[in-house]
Backbone as a ProteinNet text record, in pm:
[ID]
protein_1_A
[PRIMARY]
IKTMSYKPNYVYAHHYFEEEEMCPVGSPHMRKLSQTFLSNNKKQKIVLITGSLWHVKNQLSFFEQASPDLLADYDIVVVGPEKDPSYVSRIENVCAQRGFQPYIIGGISEEFLVNLYSLSRLNVVSMDMRVFGQPKGYPRVLGEGIACRCLPLCNDPVTVPDFWNDTCLRFDHE
[TERTIARY]
6199.6	6090.4	6219.8	6178	6290.3	6170.6	6163	6135.1	6219.7	6309.3	6448.6	6415	6357.7	6332	6227.5	6173.7	6043.4	5854.6	5860.3	5779.9	5662.4	5593.4	5451.3	5494.5	5637.1	5617.5	5632.2	5569	5530.9	5379.3	5313.1	5220	5194.8	5268.5	5275.5	5233.3	5344.6	5360.6	5376.6	5405.4	5396.7	5530	5572.6	5767.6	5883.8	5922.5	6060.3	6217.2	6231.1	6419.7	6438.5	6584.8	6686.4	6721.3	6746.6	6793.7	6984.8	6987.8	7152.8	7126.8	6998.5	6959.4	6965.8	6936.3	6794.6	6905.6	7090.7	7141.2	7110.6	7056.3	7065.9	7237.2	7262	7399.4	7348.6	7485	7432.9	7383.4	7246.8	7225.4	7338.4	7327.8	7464.4	7454.3	7347.6	7403.8	7458.2	7461.3	7506.5	7673.2	7669.9	7858.6	7937.2	7827.5	7804.2	7910.5	7746	7835.7	7882.4	7926.5	8064.3	8215	8219.3	8338	8325.5	8278.5	8271.1	8345.6	8326.5	8306.4	8460.5	8464.7	8623.3	8784	8666.6	8783	8802.8	8762	8809.2	8818.8	8767.9	8865.8	8978.7	9033.4	9079.9	9000.7	8979.8	8921.4	8997.9	8932.6	8980.2	8912.4	9015.4	9024	8854.6	8748.1	8616.8	8560.8	8553	8466.8	8278.2	8245.3	8052.5	7972.7	7860.2	7763.6	7585.6	7594.9	7497	7357.7	7165.1	7105.6	7077.7	6848.9	6869.5	6905.1	6847.2	6880.6	6784	6807	6738.1	6811.2	6826.2	6770.7	6821	6688.8	6694	6895.8	6942.5	7068.9	7175.7	7141.1	7238.4	7310.2	7387.7	7462.6	7518.5	7400.1	7516.8	7628.2	7629.2	7703.3	7833.5	7762.2	7959.9	8029.4	7988.1	8029.2	8102.1	7996.2	7994.1	8194	8144.9	8199	8429.6	8415.6	8519.3	8644.8	8696.3	8782.7	8841.3	8834.1	8826.9	9041.4	9101.7	9266.6	9278.2	9230	9244.4	9130.3	9007.5	8964.9	8960.7	9131.5	9142.7	9172.7	9245.2	9316.6	9160.8	9070.6	8952.4	8856.9	8748.7	8612.2	8511.2	8425.3	8333	8152.9	8136.4	7947.4	7901.4	7810.2	7694.3	7530	7496.6	7380.6	7234.4	7151	7041.9	6922.4	6759.2	6680.6	6668.3	6636.4	6638.7	6480.5	6501	6372.1	6340.2	6430	6397.8	6449.3	6368.5	6483.5	6567.6	6530.4	6615.6	6750.5	6730.5	6870.4	6927.9	6913	7023.1	7078.8	7010.2	7045.2	7144	7086.8	7192.5	7393.3	7338.5	7437.1	7520.2	7474.8	7606.4	7661.7	7547.2	7590.9	7696.5	7745.7	7817	7924.8	7940.4	8037.6	8129.8	8016.8	8117.9	8116.8	8142.2	8167.5	8327.5	8292.2	8353.4	8484.3	8475.1	8607.2	8589	8436.5	8352.9	8370.8	8376.7	8321.9	8232.8	8153.4	8094.3	8030.3	7983.8	7925.2	7780.4	7715.4	7525.5	7457.9	7473.6	7377	7235.4	7196.7	7050.2	7015.8	6907.5	6926.3	6937.2	7021.4	7083.2	7024.3	7070.3	7043.6	7092.7	7035.7	7111.1	7236.6	7271.9	7384.8	7463.4	7476.3	7528.2	7616.3	7514.7	7481.6	7629	7566	7761.9	7919.7	7807.2	7988.1	8062.2	7975.4	8022.9	8072.7	7972.9	8021.7	8168.5	8199.3	8295.6	8426.2	8406.5	8533.7	8599.9	8469.1	8522.1	8619.6	8661.4	8721.2	8695	8572.4	8520.5	8324.8	8232	8133	8077.6	8022.7	7985.5	7900.8	7786.9	7772.4	7684.5	7614.6	7526.1	7457.7	7385.2	7288.2	7163.5	7084.7	7094.9	6885.6	6899.2	6803.7	6704	6797.4	6791.2	6636.4	6600.7	6527.4	6331	6404.9	6195.2	6204.1	6334.7	6307.7	6335.5	6428.8	6445.4	6595.2	6612.2	6731.8	6876.9	6839.9	6938.2	6849.9	6927.1	6914.4	7055	7013.8	7107.4	7049	7062.9	7118.9	7173.5	7019.3	7066.1	7236.6	7272.5	7398.8	7499.4	7532.1	7626.1	7600.9	7609.5	7527.8	7552.5	7558.1	7638.2	7735.9	7752.7	7887.2	7957.6	8044.9	8023.1	8044.2	7934.1	7918.8	8021.7	8033.6	8150.3	8203.9	8320	8452.4	8481	8351.1	8375.2	8410	8535.8	8528.1	8418.4	8359.9	8215.7	8279	8260.4	8305.9	8104	8090.7	7950.8	7967.3	7878.5	7853.5	7781.5	7841.5	7775.9	7643.8	7565.3	7430.5	7421.7	7425.9	7448.7	7588.2	7365.7	7407.6	7500.2	7591.3	7669.5	7722.2	7695.6	7673.1	7778.7	7808.7	7919.1	8032.7	7989.9	8069.1	8120.2	8092.6	8092.2	8201.9	8194.7	8300.4	8422	8477.2	8701.7	8645.3	8578	8551.8	8519.5	8437.2	8394.8	8491.4	8487.2	8566.9	8437.4	8433	8298.8	8434.9	8284.7	8243.3	8128.5	8183	8047.8	8058.8	7903.4	7865.2	7810.2	7806.7	7782.8	7943.4
-2125.7	-1932.3	-1892.8	-1787.1	-1725.4	-1588.9	-1501.8	-1383.3	-1289.4	-1295.4	-1171.2	-1015.7	-1082.8	-989.9	-923.5	-948.4	-777.3	-904.8	-827.7	-808.2	-881.5	-777.6	-852.4	-927.5	-1078.1	-1154.4	-1295.7	-1235.1	-1250.1	-1415	-1334	-1388.2	-1489.3	-1571.9	-1628.9	-1808.1	-1843.2	-1957.8	-1947.1	-2077.5	-2094.6	-2097.1	-2098.2	-2116.8	-2028.9	-1985.8	-1884.9	-1969.1	-1941.1	-1973.2	-1850.2	-1829.6	-1760.9	-1669.8	-1549	-1542.8	-1627.2	-1658.7	-1711.7	-1797.3	-1949.8	-2036.4	-2066.4	-1922.3	-2011.9	-1867	-1850	-1783.1	-1847.8	-1852.8	-1906.7	-1905	-2060.6	-2073.9	-2118.8	-2110.2	-2107	-2315.2	-2318.9	-2434.8	-2527.3	-2658.8	-2755	-2741	-2748.8	-2713.1	-2620.5	-2508.2	-2320.1	-2436.3	-2428.1	-2476.5	-2598.6	-2684.4	-2731	-2633.5	-2623.9	-2457.6	-2429.3	-2388.4	-2267.7	-2350.6	-2488.9	-2550.3	-2559.7	-2661.5	-2675.3	-2609	-2482.4	-2353.2	-2271	-2318.9	-2285.4	-2391.6	-2500.1	-2628.9	-2514.3	-2481.2	-2384.1	-2324.3	-2218.5	-2064.4	-2015.7	-1892.4	-1836.3	-1769.6	-1689.1	-1590	-1471.9	-1379.6	-1283.4	-1075.7	-1006.8	-882	-810.9	-906.6	-806.8	-768.5	-668.9	-698.8	-706.1	-803.2	-820.8	-722.6	-598.6	-552.7	-698.8	-702.5	-840.2	-785.9	-801.1	-742.6	-626.8	-636.9	-559.1	-418.6	-315.5	-184.8	-42.5	-9.9	18.5	-23.7	181.4	189.3	112.5	25.1	-55.4	-202.7	-185.1	-279.8	-197.9	-96.3	26.1	83.9	-38.7	30.7	115.4	304.8	353.2	430.9	401.6	423.5	391.9	230.6	184.9	251.5	363.7	434.3	571.4	584.3	735.1	727.2	578.4	539.2	445.5	377.8	341	405.3	401	468.7	433	530.3	432.1	454.7	525.9	453.7	298.9	283.1	136.4	37.4	66.6	3.3	-32.3	89	151.5	-39.5	-132.6	-201.1	-372.4	-260.2	-361.5	-335.5	-458.1	-399.6	-439.2	-308.3	-336.4	-383.1	-477	-549.2	-563.6	-463.6	-489.5	-542.9	-635.4	-727.5	-735.1	-722.3	-709.4	-679.3	-714.2	-637.9	-457.5	-378.8	-199.9	-181.7	-133.4	-172.4	10.3	106.8	218	315.6	299.7	381.6	503.4	612.4	752.5	689.4	574.3	518.1	482	477	412.4	460.8	556.7	684.6	763.5	791.2	829.1	817.8	645	585.4	628.2	571.1	666.6	795.1	886.5	1013.6	1002.2	957.5	902.6	869.1	772	676.2	755.4	825.3	958.3	1016.9	1131.5	1199	1201	987.3	932.9	935	891	794.3	685.1	579.9	445.9	476.2	333.9	318.9	141	153.8	-3.2	-53.7	-94.3	-245.2	-280.1	-246.4	-195.1	-270.4	-433.5	-528.6	-582.6	-585.7	-588.9	-756.7	-831	-924.3	-985.6	-1096.9	-1220.2	-1350.4	-1471.9	-1556.2	-1732.2	-1760.5	-1802	-1918.3	-1922	-1990	-1948.6	-1778.9	-1619.3	-1571.7	-1648	-1481.3	-1578.4	-1727.5	-1822	-1852.7	-1779.9	-1740.6	-1609.7	-1503.5	-1386	-1464.2	-1434.4	-1514.5	-1580.4	-1703.6	-1774.8	-1650.5	-1632.1	-1481.8	-1349.2	-1429.6	-1236.2	-1248.2	-1252.8	-1211.5	-1187.5	-1048.4	-1020.7	-982	-957.2	-1007.3	-839.6	-783.2	-666.6	-680.6	-675.9	-656.7	-602.9	-501.8	-360.3	-341.5	-463.9	-386.2	-351.9	-269.1	-272.5	-250.4	-360.4	-416.2	-340.2	-274.6	-175.6	-76.5	-32.2	94.6	24.9	-158.6	-197.2	-209.4	-118.6	-246.3	-327	-370	-497.2	-431.5	-524.8	-530.5	-599.6	-790	-823.2	-898.3	-896.2	-969.2	-1007.5	-1159.4	-1242.5	-1292.2	-1142.1	-1128.8	-1243.6	-1361.6	-1462.4	-1472.8	-1303.8	-1361.5	-1356	-1341.6	-1362.6	-1494.7	-1585.8	-1729.9	-1788.9	-1689	-1772.1	-1697.9	-1568.7	-1563.2	-1674.1	-1669.3	-1785.4	-1934.1	-1960.5	-2119.5	-2078.4	-1967.8	-1950.4	-1952.4	-1916.2	-1830	-1746.1	-1631	-1534	-1443.7	-1386.9	-1294.9	-1165.1	-1177.6	-1082.8	-1023.8	-867	-758.7	-748.2	-710.4	-672.8	-567.6	-454.1	-292.2	-387	-348.8	-356.6	-411.8	-320.1	-398.5	-524.6	-576.4	-687.6	-825.9	-903.8	-985.3	-1132.8	-1153	-1216.7	-1356.2	-1489.5	-1583.6	-1660.5	-1627.1	-1662.7	-1842.9	-1863.6	-1925.9	-1928.4	-1812.7	-1754.6	-1592.8	-1527.3	-1420.4	-1475.1	-1531.7	-1527.2	-1544.3	-1532.8	-1543.7	-1405.5	-1336.3	-1193.2	-1118.5	-996.6	-870.6	-754.9	-679.6	-540.3	-446.1	-326.5	-206	-167.4	-60.3	5.7	179.7	166.5	297.5	383	405.8	538.6	640.5
629.4	670.8	614.2	560.3	548.1	575.1	684.8	739.9	720.4	735	664.4	781.2	863.4	1004.5	911.3	886.3	833.1	850	995.2	1058.5	1002.1	876.2	795.8	764	748.1	761.2	919.5	1013.3	1093.9	1124.3	1059.9	979.5	966.3	855.5	807.2	804.5	925.8	1047.6	1151	1216.3	1384.7	1441.6	1359	1361.9	1361.1	1344.9	1319.2	1367.9	1256.1	1335.3	1359.2	1383.6	1404.2	1210.3	1200.8	1047.4	1047.6	1133.9	1148.7	1106.2	1166.2	1122.1	899.4	892.9	815.3	646	728.8	547.9	425.6	294.5	207.7	174.7	50.2	8.2	-125.6	-246.2	-343.6	-418.1	-446	-475.6	-524	-467	-524.8	-658.1	-732.8	-924.9	-935.3	-872.7	-911.4	-888.9	-790	-736.4	-868.1	-914.5	-1051.5	-1156.4	-1156.7	-1276.3	-1285.8	-1141.6	-1163.6	-1173	-1072.9	-1076.5	-1193.5	-1311.6	-1436.6	-1550.7	-1481.3	-1560.1	-1542.7	-1401.1	-1339.7	-1397.3	-1438.6	-1465.2	-1606.4	-1699.9	-1838.5	-1818.3	-1689.1	-1699.2	-1607.7	-1687.1	-1521.4	-1490.1	-1342	-1226.7	-1326.6	-1357.8	-1404.8	-1342.2	-1358.5	-1302.2	-1279.6	-1203.4	-1259.4	-1076.8	-1090	-961.4	-993.2	-949.4	-980.3	-881.3	-894.3	-825.9	-888.3	-793.7	-790.6	-737	-803	-725.7	-805.4	-843.9	-805.7	-864.1	-971.9	-966.5	-886.3	-733.9	-725.7	-565.1	-503.4	-370.3	-229.8	-227.5	-122.8	-158.2	-292.9	-251.2	-302.2	-280.8	-204	-327.2	-470.3	-517.4	-536.2	-540	-502.9	-421.7	-280.7	-199.2	-283.8	-280.1	-362.1	-391.8	-503.7	-602.5	-553.4	-451.5	-379.7	-328.5	-264.9	-165.4	-179.8	-298.1	-366.3	-421.4	-459.2	-516.7	-686.9	-673.5	-887.5	-910.7	-782.8	-847.9	-858.5	-723.9	-655.1	-805.5	-780.1	-935.7	-1046.4	-1133.6	-1184.6	-1249.6	-1286	-1307.3	-1327.7	-1311.6	-1248.2	-1330	-1422.8	-1465.2	-1439.6	-1395.9	-1287.5	-1362	-1376.8	-1444.6	-1317.7	-1361.2	-1255.4	-1306.8	-1223.5	-1312.3	-1179.6	-1306.6	-1219	-1280.9	-1247.1	-1292.7	-1227.8	-1392.3	-1343.6	-1227.8	-1136	-1102.1	-1101	-1068.1	-1028.9	-1150.2	-1251.3	-1368.6	-1377.7	-1237.7	-1203	-1144.5	-1050.2	-926.3	-1042.8	-1143.7	-1235.2	-1278.5	-1370.3	-1440.5	-1243.7	-1164.8	-1082.1	-1035.5	-1014.1	-1081.5	-1196.4	-1348.9	-1400.8	-1423.1	-1330.7	-1317.1	-1213.2	-1095.9	-1078.1	-1094.4	-1175.5	-1271.4	-1372.4	-1377.2	-1524.6	-1406.5	-1229.3	-1234.8	-1120.3	-1099.4	-1075.3	-1151	-1226.6	-1391	-1322.8	-1278.6	-1310.3	-1498.8	-1519	-1648.6	-1580.4	-1547.8	-1510.4	-1625.1	-1651.2	-1697	-1667.8	-1684.3	-1640.8	-1778.2	-1717.9	-1785	-1802.9	-1647.8	-1612.1	-1580.3	-1648.3	-1544.7	-1648.3	-1640	-1704.9	-1674.3	-1749.9	-1652.7	-1573.1	-1508	-1437.7	-1433.6	-1590.8	-1637.5	-1631.6	-1675.4	-1762.9	-1594.5	-1504.8	-1385.6	-1299	-1339.8	-1262.5	-1331.8	-1412.1	-1547.4	-1469.7	-1479.1	-1370	-1262.8	-1174.2	-1049.7	-1012.1	-1155.2	-1149.8	-1157.7	-1267.4	-1284	-1255.9	-1163.2	-1077.7	-986.1	-886.2	-890.6	-684.4	-679.2	-611.8	-628.6	-542	-551.7	-452.8	-508	-359.2	-381.5	-239.1	-212.8	-85.6	-144.1	-98.7	-56.5	-14.8	3.1	175.4	164.4	340.5	391.1	394	396.5	564.2	608.4	717.3	638.4	533.3	468.4	508.1	495.6	450.2	665.1	769.2	903.6	882.3	890.1	888.6	989.9	1090.5	1158.4	1176.3	1048.9	942	858.8	780.9	694.4	532.3	529.9	452.3	336.7	242.4	41.6	39	-65.9	-182.4	-221.4	-290	-374.3	-291.5	-109.4	-112.1	6.3	-40.2	-130.5	-199.4	-285.7	-364	-507.1	-446.3	-467.6	-423.2	-285.8	-221.4	-305.3	-368.8	-407.1	-572.6	-602.6	-706.2	-665.3	-559	-552.2	-543.2	-576	-570.3	-385.6	-363.4	-221	-176.2	-155.5	-96.5	-13.9	-17.3	7.3	8.3	181.4	241.5	220.3	273.2	320.8	469.7	571.9	718.1	756.6	691.6	760.1	714.7	624.4	592.5	710.4	763.7	874.8	795.3	806.7	752.8	852.7	838.3	924.5	971.6	1103.6	1186	1051.3	1026.4	928.2	783.5	810.7	708.6	733.3	822	927.3	841.1	841.6	797.1	600.9	552.9	418.1	332	380.4	405.9	493.2	341.4	387.9	409	477.6	475	474	454.5	427.6	475.5	541.2	602.3	514.6	443.9	330.2	377.9	539.6	599.3	647
[MASK]
++++++++++++++++++++++++++++++++++++++++++++++++++++++++++++++++++++++++++++++++++++++++++++++++++++++++++++++++++++++++++++++++++++++++++++++++++++++++++++++++++++++++++++++

């Protein structure tokens, strides 16, 4: 049972695990696809930002804070279904003002996602689950990126389990 610390979900079961016990990891299928892909391809200078495009996933704050100079040699790829077109427009406007030229490609297949994770050097996990009043939360994309050997850069509100502390870089969007 995965509650994501969301209180309304507490009515669905008799026993609850702590968030730390239920951190989702990439599936064995995803790991195998990634290993196969990486055996024939090398990492590229790609920063991957995954997640549905809307305020909860907080992609906009990354573009507001990131240094265009620091990322000048990288391609920035944003994938995920577009939940809020006005939010996507805000991202595009901030990127244009700050000199970013991300590839915003929307929802993609699992195999293509695995290939992108595998090619990318950095996976930005920008979500802020506190928007829904959740004190903790492990996004699925954290485990997926790690399974595909992509270094995660996590927004501080993202709960990182102890066993991945040395695997993740952190940033604070506030």
